[in-house]
mmCIF file of C-alpha atoms and ligand atoms in Angstrom:
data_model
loop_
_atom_site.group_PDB
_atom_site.id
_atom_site.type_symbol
_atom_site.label_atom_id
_atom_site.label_comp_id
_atom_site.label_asym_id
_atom_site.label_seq_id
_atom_site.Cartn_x
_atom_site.Cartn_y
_atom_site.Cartn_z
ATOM 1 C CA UNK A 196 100.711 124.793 120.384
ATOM 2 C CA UNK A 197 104.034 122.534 119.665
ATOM 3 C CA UNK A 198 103.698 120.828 116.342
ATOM 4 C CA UNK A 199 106.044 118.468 114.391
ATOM 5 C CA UNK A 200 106.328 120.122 111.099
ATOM 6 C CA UNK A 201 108.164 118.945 107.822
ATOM 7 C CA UNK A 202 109.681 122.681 107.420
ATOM 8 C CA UNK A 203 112.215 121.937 104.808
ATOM 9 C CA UNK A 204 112.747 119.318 101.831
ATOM 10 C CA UNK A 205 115.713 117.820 103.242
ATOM 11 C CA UNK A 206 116.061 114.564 105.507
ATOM 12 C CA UNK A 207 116.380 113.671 109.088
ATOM 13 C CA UNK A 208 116.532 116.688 111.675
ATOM 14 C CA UNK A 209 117.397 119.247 109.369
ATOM 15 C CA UNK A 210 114.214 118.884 107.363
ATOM 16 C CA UNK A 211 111.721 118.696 110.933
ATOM 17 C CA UNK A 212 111.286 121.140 113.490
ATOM 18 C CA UNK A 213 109.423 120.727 116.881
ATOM 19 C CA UNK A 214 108.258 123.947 117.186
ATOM 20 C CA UNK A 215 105.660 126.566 118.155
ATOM 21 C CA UNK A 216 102.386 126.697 115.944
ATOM 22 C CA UNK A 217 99.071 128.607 115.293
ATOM 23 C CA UNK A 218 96.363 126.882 116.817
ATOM 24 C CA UNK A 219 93.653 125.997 113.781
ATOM 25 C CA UNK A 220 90.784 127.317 113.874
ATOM 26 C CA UNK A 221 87.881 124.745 113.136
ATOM 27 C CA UNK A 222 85.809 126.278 110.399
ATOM 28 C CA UNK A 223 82.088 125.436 109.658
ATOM 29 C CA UNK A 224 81.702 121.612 109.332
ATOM 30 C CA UNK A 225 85.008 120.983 111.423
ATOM 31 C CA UNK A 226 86.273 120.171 114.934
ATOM 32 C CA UNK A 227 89.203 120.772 117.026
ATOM 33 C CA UNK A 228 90.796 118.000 118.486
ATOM 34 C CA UNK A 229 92.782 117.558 121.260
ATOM 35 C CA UNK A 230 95.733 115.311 120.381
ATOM 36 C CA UNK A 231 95.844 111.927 123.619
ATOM 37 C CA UNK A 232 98.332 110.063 121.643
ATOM 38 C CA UNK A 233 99.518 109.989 118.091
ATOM 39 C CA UNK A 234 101.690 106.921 116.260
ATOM 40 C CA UNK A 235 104.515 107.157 113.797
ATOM 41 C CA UNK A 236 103.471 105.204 109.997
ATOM 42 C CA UNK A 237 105.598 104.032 107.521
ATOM 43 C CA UNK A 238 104.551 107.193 105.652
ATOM 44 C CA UNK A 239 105.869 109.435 108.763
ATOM 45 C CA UNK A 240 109.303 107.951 108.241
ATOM 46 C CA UNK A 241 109.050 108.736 104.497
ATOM 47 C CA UNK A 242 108.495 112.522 104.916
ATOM 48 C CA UNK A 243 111.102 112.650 107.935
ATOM 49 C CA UNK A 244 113.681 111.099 105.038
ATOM 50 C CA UNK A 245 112.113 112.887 102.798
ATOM 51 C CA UNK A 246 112.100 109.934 100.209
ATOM 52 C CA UNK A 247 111.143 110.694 96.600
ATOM 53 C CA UNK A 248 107.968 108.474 97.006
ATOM 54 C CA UNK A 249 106.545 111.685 99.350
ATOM 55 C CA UNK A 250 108.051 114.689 97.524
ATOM 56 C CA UNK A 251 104.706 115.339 95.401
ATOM 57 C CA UNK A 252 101.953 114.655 98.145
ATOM 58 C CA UNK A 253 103.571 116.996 101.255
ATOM 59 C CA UNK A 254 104.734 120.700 100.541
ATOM 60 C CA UNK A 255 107.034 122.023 103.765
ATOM 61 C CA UNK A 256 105.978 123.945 105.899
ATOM 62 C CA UNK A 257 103.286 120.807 106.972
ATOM 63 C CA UNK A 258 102.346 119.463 109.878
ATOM 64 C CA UNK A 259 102.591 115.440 110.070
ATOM 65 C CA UNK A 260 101.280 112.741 111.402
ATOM 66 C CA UNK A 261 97.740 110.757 110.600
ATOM 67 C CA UNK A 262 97.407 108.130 113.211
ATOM 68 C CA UNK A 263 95.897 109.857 116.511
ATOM 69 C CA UNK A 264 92.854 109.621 118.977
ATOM 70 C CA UNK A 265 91.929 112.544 121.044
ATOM 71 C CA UNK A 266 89.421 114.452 122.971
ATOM 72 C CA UNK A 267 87.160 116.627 120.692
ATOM 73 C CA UNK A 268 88.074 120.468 122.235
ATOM 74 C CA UNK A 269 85.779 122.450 119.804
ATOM 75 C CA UNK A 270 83.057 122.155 117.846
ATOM 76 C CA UNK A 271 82.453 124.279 113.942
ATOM 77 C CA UNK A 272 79.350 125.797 113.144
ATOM 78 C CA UNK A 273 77.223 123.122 111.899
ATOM 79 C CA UNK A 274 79.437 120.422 112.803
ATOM 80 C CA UNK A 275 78.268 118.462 115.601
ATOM 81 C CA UNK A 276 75.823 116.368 113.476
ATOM 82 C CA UNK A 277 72.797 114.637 114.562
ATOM 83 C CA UNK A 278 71.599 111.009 115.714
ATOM 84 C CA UNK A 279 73.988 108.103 116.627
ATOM 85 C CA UNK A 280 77.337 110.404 115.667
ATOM 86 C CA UNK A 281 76.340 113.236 117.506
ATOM 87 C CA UNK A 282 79.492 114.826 118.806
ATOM 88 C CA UNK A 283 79.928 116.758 122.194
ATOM 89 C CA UNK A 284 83.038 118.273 123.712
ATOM 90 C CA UNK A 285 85.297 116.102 126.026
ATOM 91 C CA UNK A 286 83.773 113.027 123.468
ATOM 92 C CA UNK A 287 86.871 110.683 123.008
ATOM 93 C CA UNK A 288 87.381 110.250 119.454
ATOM 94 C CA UNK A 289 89.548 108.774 116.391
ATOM 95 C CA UNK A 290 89.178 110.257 112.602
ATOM 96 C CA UNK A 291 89.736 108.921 109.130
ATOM 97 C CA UNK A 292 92.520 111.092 107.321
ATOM 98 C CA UNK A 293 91.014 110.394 103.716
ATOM 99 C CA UNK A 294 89.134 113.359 102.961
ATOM 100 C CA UNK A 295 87.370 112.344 99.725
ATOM 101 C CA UNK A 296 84.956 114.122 97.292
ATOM 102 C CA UNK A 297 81.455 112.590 97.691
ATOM 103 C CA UNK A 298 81.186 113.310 94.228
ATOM 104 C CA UNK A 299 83.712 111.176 91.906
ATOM 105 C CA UNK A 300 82.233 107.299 90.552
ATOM 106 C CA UNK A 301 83.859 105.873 93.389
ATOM 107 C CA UNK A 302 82.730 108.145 96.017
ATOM 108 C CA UNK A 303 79.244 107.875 94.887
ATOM 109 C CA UNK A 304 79.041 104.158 94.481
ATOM 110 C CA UNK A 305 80.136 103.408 98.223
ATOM 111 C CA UNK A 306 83.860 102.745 97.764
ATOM 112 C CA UNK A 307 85.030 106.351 98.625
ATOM 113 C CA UNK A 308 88.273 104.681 99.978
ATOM 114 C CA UNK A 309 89.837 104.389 96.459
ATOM 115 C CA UNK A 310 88.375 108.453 95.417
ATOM 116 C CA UNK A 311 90.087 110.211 93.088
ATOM 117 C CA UNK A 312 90.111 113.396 95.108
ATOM 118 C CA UNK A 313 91.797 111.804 98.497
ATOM 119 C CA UNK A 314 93.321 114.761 100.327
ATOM 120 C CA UNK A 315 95.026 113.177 103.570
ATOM 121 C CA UNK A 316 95.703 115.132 106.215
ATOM 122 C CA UNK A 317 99.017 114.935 107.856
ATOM 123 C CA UNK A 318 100.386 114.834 104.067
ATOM 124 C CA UNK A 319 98.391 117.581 101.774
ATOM 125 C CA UNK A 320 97.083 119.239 105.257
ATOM 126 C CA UNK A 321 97.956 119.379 108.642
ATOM 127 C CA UNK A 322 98.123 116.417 110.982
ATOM 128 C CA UNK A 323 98.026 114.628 114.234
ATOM 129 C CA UNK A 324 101.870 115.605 115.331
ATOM 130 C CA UNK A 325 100.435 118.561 117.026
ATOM 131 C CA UNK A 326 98.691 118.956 120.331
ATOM 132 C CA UNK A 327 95.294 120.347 118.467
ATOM 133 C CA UNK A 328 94.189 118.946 114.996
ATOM 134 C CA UNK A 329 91.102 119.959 113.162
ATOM 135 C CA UNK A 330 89.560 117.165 111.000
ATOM 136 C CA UNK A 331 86.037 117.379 108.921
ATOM 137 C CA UNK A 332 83.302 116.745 111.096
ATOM 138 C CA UNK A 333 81.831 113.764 108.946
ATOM 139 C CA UNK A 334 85.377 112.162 109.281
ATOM 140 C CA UNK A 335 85.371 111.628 113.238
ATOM 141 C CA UNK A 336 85.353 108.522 114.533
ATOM 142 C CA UNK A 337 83.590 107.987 118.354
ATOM 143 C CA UNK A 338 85.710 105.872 120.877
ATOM 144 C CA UNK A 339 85.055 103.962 123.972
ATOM 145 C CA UNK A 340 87.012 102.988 126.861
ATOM 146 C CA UNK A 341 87.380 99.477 125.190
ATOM 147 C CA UNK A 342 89.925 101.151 122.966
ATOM 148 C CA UNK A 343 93.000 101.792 125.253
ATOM 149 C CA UNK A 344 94.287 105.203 124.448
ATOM 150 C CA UNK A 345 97.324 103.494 123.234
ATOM 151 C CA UNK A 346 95.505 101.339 120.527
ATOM 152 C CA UNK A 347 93.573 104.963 119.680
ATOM 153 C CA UNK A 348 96.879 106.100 118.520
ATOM 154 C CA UNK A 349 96.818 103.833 115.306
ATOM 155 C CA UNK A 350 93.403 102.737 114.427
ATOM 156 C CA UNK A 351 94.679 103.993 110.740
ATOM 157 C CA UNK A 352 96.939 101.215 110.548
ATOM 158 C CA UNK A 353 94.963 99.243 112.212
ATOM 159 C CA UNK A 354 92.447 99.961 110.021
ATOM 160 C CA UNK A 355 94.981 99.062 106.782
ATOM 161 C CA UNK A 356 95.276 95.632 108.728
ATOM 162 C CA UNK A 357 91.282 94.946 108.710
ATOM 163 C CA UNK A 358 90.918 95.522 105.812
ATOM 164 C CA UNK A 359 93.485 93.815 104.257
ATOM 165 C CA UNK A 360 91.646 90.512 106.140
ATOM 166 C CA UNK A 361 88.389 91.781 105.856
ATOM 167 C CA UNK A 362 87.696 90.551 101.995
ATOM 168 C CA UNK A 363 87.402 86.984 103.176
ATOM 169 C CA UNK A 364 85.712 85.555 106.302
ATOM 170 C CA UNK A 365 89.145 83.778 108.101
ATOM 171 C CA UNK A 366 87.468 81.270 110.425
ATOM 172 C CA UNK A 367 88.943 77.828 110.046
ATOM 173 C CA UNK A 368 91.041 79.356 107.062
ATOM 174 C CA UNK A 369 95.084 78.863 107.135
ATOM 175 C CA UNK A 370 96.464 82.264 106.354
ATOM 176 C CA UNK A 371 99.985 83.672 105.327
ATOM 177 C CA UNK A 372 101.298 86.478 106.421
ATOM 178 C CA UNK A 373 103.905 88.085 104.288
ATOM 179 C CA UNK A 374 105.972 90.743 105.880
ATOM 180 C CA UNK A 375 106.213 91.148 109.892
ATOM 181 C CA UNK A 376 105.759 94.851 109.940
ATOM 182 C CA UNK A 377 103.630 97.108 112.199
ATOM 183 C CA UNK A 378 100.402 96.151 110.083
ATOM 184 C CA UNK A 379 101.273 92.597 109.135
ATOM 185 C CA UNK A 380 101.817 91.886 113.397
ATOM 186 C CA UNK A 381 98.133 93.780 113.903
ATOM 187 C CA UNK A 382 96.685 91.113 110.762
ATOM 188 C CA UNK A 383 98.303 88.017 112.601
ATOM 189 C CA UNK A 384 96.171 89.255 115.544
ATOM 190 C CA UNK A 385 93.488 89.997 113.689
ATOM 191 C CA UNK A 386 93.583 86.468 111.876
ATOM 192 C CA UNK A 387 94.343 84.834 115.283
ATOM 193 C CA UNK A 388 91.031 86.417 117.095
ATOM 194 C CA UNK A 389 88.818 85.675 113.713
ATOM 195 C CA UNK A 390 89.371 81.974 114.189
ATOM 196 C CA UNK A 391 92.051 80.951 111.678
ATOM 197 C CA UNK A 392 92.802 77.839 112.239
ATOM 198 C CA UNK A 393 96.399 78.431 110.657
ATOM 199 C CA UNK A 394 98.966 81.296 110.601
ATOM 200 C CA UNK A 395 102.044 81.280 108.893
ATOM 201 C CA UNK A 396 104.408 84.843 109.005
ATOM 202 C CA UNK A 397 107.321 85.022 107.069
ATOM 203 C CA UNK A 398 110.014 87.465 107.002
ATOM 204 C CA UNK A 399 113.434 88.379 106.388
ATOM 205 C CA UNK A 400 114.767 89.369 110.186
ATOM 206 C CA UNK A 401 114.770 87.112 113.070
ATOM 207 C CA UNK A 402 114.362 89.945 115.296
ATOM 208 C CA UNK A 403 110.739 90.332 113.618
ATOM 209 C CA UNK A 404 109.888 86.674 113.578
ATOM 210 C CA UNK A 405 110.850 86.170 117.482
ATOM 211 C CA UNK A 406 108.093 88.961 118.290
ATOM 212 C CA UNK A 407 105.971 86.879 115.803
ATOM 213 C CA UNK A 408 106.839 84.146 118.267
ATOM 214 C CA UNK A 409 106.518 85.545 121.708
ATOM 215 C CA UNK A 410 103.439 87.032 120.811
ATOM 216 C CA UNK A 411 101.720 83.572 119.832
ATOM 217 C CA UNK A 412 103.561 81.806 122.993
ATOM 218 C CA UNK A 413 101.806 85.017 124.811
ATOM 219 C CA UNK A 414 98.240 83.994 123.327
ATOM 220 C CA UNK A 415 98.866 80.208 123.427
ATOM 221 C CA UNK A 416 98.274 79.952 119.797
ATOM 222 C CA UNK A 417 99.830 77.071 118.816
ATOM 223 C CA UNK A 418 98.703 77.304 115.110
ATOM 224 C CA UNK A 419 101.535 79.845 114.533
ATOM 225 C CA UNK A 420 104.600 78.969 112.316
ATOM 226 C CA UNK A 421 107.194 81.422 111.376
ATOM 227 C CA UNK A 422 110.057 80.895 108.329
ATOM 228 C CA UNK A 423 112.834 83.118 107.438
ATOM 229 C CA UNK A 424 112.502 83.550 103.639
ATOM 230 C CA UNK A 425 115.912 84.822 103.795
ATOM 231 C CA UNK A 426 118.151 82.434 105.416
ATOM 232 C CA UNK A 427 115.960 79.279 104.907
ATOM 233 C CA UNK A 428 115.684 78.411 101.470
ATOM 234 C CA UNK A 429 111.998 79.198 100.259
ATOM 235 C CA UNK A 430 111.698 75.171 98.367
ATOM 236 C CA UNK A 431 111.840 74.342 101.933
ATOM 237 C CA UNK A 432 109.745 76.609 103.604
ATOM 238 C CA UNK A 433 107.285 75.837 100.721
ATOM 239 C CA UNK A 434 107.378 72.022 101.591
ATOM 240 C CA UNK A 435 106.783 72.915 105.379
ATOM 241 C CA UNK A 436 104.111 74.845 104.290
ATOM 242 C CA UNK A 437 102.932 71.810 102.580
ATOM 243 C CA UNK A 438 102.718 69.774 105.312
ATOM 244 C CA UNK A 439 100.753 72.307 107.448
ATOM 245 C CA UNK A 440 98.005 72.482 105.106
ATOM 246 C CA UNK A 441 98.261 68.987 103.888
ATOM 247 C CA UNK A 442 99.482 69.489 100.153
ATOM 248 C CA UNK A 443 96.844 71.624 99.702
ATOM 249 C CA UNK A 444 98.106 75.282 99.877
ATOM 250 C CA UNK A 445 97.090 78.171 102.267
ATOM 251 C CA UNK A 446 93.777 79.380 101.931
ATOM 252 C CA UNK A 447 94.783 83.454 102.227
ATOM 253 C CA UNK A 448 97.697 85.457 101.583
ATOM 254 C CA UNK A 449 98.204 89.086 103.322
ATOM 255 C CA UNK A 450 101.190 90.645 101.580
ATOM 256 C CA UNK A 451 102.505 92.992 103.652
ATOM 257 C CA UNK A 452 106.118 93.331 102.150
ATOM 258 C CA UNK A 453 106.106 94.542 98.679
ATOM 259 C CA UNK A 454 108.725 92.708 97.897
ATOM 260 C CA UNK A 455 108.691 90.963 94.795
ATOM 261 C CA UNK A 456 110.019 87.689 95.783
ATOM 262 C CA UNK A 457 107.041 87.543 99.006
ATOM 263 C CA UNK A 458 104.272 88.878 96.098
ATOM 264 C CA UNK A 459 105.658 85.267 93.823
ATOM 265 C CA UNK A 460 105.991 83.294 96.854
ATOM 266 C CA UNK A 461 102.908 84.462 97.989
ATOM 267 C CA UNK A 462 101.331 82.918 94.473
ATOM 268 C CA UNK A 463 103.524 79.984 94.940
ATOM 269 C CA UNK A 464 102.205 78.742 98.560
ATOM 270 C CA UNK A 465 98.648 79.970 98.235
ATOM 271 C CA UNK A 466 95.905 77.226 96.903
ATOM 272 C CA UNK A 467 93.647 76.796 94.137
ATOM 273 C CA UNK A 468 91.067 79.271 94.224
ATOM 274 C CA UNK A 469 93.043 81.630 97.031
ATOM 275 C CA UNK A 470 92.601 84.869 98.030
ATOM 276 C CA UNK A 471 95.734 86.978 98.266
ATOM 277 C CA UNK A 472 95.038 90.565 99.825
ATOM 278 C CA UNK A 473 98.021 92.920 98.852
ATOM 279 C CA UNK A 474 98.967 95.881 100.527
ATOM 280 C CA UNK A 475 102.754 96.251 100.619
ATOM 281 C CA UNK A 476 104.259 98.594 98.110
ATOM 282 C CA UNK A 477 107.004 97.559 96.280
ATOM 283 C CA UNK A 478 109.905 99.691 96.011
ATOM 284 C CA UNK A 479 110.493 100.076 92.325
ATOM 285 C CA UNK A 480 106.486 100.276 91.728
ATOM 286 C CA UNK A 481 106.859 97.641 89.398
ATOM 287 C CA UNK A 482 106.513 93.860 90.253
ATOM 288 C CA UNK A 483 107.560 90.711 87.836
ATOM 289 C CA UNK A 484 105.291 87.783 88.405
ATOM 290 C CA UNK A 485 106.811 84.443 88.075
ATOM 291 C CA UNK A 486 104.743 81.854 85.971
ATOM 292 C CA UNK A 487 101.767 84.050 85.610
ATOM 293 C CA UNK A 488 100.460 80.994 83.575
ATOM 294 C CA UNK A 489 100.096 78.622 86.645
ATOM 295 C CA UNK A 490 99.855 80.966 89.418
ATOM 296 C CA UNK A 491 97.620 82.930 88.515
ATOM 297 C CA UNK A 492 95.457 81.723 85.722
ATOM 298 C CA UNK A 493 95.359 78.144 85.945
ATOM 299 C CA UNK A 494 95.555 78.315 89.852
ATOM 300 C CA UNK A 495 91.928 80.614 89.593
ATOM 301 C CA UNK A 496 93.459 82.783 92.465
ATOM 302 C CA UNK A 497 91.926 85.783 92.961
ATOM 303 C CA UNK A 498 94.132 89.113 94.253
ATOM 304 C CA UNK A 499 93.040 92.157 96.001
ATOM 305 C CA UNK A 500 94.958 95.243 96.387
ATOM 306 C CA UNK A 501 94.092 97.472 99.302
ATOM 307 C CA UNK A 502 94.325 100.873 99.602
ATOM 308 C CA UNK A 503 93.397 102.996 103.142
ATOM 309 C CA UNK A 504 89.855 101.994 104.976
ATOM 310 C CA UNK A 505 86.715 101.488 103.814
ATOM 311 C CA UNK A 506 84.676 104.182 104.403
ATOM 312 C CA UNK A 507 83.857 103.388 107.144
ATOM 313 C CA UNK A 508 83.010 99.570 107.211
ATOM 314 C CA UNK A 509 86.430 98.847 108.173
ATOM 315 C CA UNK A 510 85.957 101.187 111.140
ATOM 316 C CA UNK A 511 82.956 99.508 112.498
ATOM 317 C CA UNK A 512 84.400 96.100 111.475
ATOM 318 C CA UNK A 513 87.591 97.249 113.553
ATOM 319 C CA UNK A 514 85.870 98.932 116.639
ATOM 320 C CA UNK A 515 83.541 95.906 116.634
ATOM 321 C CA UNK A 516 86.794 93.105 117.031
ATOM 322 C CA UNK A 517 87.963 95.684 119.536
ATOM 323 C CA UNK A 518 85.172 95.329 121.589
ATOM 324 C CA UNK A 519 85.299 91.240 121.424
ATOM 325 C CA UNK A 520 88.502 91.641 122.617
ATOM 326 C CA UNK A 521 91.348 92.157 119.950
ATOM 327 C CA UNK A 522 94.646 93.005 121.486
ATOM 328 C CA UNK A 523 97.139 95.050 119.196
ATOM 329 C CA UNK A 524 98.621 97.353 122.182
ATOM 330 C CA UNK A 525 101.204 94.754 121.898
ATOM 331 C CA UNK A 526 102.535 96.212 118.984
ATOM 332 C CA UNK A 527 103.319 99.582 120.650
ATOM 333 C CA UNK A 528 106.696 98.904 121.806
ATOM 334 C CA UNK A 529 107.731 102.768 122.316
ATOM 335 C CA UNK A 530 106.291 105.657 124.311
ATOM 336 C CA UNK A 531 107.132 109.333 124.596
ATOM 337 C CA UNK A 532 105.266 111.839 126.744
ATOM 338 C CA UNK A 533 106.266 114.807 124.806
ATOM 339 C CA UNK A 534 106.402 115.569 121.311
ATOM 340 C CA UNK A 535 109.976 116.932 121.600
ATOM 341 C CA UNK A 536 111.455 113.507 121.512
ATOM 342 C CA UNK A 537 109.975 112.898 117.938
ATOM 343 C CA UNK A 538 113.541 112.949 116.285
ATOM 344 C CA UNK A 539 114.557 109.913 118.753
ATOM 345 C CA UNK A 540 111.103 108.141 118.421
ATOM 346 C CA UNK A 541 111.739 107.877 114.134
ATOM 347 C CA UNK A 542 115.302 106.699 115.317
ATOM 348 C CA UNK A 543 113.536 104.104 116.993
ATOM 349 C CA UNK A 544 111.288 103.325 114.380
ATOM 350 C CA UNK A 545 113.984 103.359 111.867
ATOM 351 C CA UNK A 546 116.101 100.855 113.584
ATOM 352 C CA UNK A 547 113.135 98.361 113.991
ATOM 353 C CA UNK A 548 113.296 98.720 117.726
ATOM 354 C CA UNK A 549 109.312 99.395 117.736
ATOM 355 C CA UNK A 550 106.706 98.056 115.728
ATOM 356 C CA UNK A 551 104.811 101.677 116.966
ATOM 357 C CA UNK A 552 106.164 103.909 118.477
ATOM 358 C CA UNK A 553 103.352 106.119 120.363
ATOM 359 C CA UNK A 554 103.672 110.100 121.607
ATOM 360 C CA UNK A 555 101.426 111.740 124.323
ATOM 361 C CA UNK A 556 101.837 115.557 123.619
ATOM 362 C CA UNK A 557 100.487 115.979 126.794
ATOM 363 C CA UNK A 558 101.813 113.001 128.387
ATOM 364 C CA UNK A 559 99.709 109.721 129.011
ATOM 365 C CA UNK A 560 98.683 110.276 132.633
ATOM 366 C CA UNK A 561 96.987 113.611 131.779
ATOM 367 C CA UNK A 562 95.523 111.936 128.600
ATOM 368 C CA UNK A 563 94.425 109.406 130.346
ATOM 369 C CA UNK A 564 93.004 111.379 132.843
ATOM 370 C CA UNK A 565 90.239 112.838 130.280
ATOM 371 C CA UNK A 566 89.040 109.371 129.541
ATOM 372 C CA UNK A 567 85.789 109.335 130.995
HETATM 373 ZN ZN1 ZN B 291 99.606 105.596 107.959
HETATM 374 ZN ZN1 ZN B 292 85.541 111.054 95.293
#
């Protein structure tokens, strides 16, 4: 089968190869997957440049990729479980890439998302950029038809953006949006179709805002207000952001950015008593908070960080807003029908081009043709 593997430390084409690959063998409590469509991360782009952030979680030779829907090909021994998530051949499925323990504090107290034995697959094992994957069993998610094959393709980071909104109930609640990235775009949408009666994006590029804009002109959402935190001097976005929420403050910031001056502007704009839901990662790991004393303390704010998808409320909470009609396939703004143009699908990604940029290994009409 062709594959996308990381084959060497090194960055750009030099360190990934599209080439020829075993075809894994799904052991006892495992199934084969047939790859529909698969979706470049954030993390994708970090092994392809082989940033230092990666080095210690993917060892070359490795097959990448984590975002991916598919048609299940073949079943383990023991592996097509019983009741509700029974799984047959030809069934057109999604799967979480956390593989965690089941047996760490975490694991065992329901929030296996943040286990201390996460093995992800398309980073410690072999992922989606292939045109076969085997996953655990227990981790397969079952689609429907009301999840287009191209929205299949990233129900990961899709999955980052539910959660991140998912810690607070957003009807009638103004929310912020920090960072108009692939997964802050999907929470807008996800704010938007919860009933917010507010959403403010900032950013740092026009060219991100203006999607931020056509895609409210595209819903009708009026309630949508977008700054540039770069060229517009944040005292004055702050006093806009005043009068939208009438001195009082947003009620919910997603941070999306990990920047440092969006994480303190972020504390600066949200109200008494906030929420602010962090999932951006700031370069430098480290992040200086300005006035900790008033915004944070005396402002009673709480803050959230986020990590992956909880297993797997966020997948029922995300298949269920799919179903009331979400849209997200928006967001895909590149397709390839063959993984050979991988190297020109991270350009595309790199420049900003795409919020996702989406592969059929076996092209779309073929994929397509096996929903059934
Ligand atoms: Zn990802
Ligand atoms: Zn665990």
């Amino acid at each position: 089968m062709i594959a996308v593997v990381k084959s060497a430390p090194l960055d750009g084409p030099e360190g990934t190869e599209i080439r020829d690959c075993p075809i894994p063998e799904p052991g006892p409590g495992e199934v084969l997957i047939r790859v529909a469509a698969a979706a470049i991360c954030g993390t994708d782009k970090h092994i392809y440049h082989w940033d230092p952030s990666i080095r210690p979680s993917v060892t070359p030779p490795r097959i990448y990729g984590h975002e991916f829907c598919g048609f299940i090909e073949t079943i383990g021994e023991g592996a097509a479980r019983a009741h509700e998530g029974a799984l047959q051949v030809g069934d057109y499925v999604s799967a979480e890439m956390h593989i965690i323990c089941g047996e760490c504090p975490q694991c065992r107290s329901g929030n296996g998302h943040i286990c201390i034995r996460t093995q992800i697959y398309g980073l410690h094992e072999d992922g989606a950029f292939a045109e076969l994957v085997k996953v655990p069993a227990s981790n397969v998610i079952k689609l429907a038809p009301f999840v287009p094959l191209r929205v299949g393709a990233f129900l990961d980071a899709l999955g980052n953006a539910v959660h991140t909104t998912q810690i607070i109930d957003l009807a009638g609640k103004s929310v912020a949006i920090t960072g108009f990235g692939p997964i802050g775009a999907m929470s807008a949408a996800v704010a938007e179709h919860s009933g917010a009666s507010l959403v403010i994006v900032t950013d740092v590029s026009d060219h991100q805002l203006e999607t931020a804009r056509r895609w409210a002109a595209s819903r009708n959402f009026a309630n949508m207000h977008a700054f540039n935190v770069r060229t517009t001097d944040p005292r004055d976005v702050k006093q806009a952001i005043d009068v939208l929420t009438d001195g009082v403050g947003v009620d919910v910031v997603c941070e999306m950015s990990g920047s440092s001056a969006a994480i303190n502007f972020g504390l600066d704009i949200v109200r008494m008593g906030g929420t602010l839901s962090l999932l951006g990662l700031p370069a430098g790991h480290s992040v200086t908070i300005d006035d900790y004393t008033r915004n944070v303390i005396f402002k009673g704010v709480s803050m959230h960080g986020i990590i992956g998808r909880r297993m797997y409320s966020t997948w029922q909470r995300m298949l269920a807003l799919l179903r009331s009609g979400l849209d997200v396939e928006w967001v895909v703004q590149a397709t390839f029908d063959s993984l050979d143009d991988f190297h020109e699908g991270i350009a595309r990604f790199d420049r900003h081009e795409a919020l996702k940029v989406v592969f059929f290994p076996e092209g779309e009409a073929k994929a397509q043709a096996r929903m059934k």
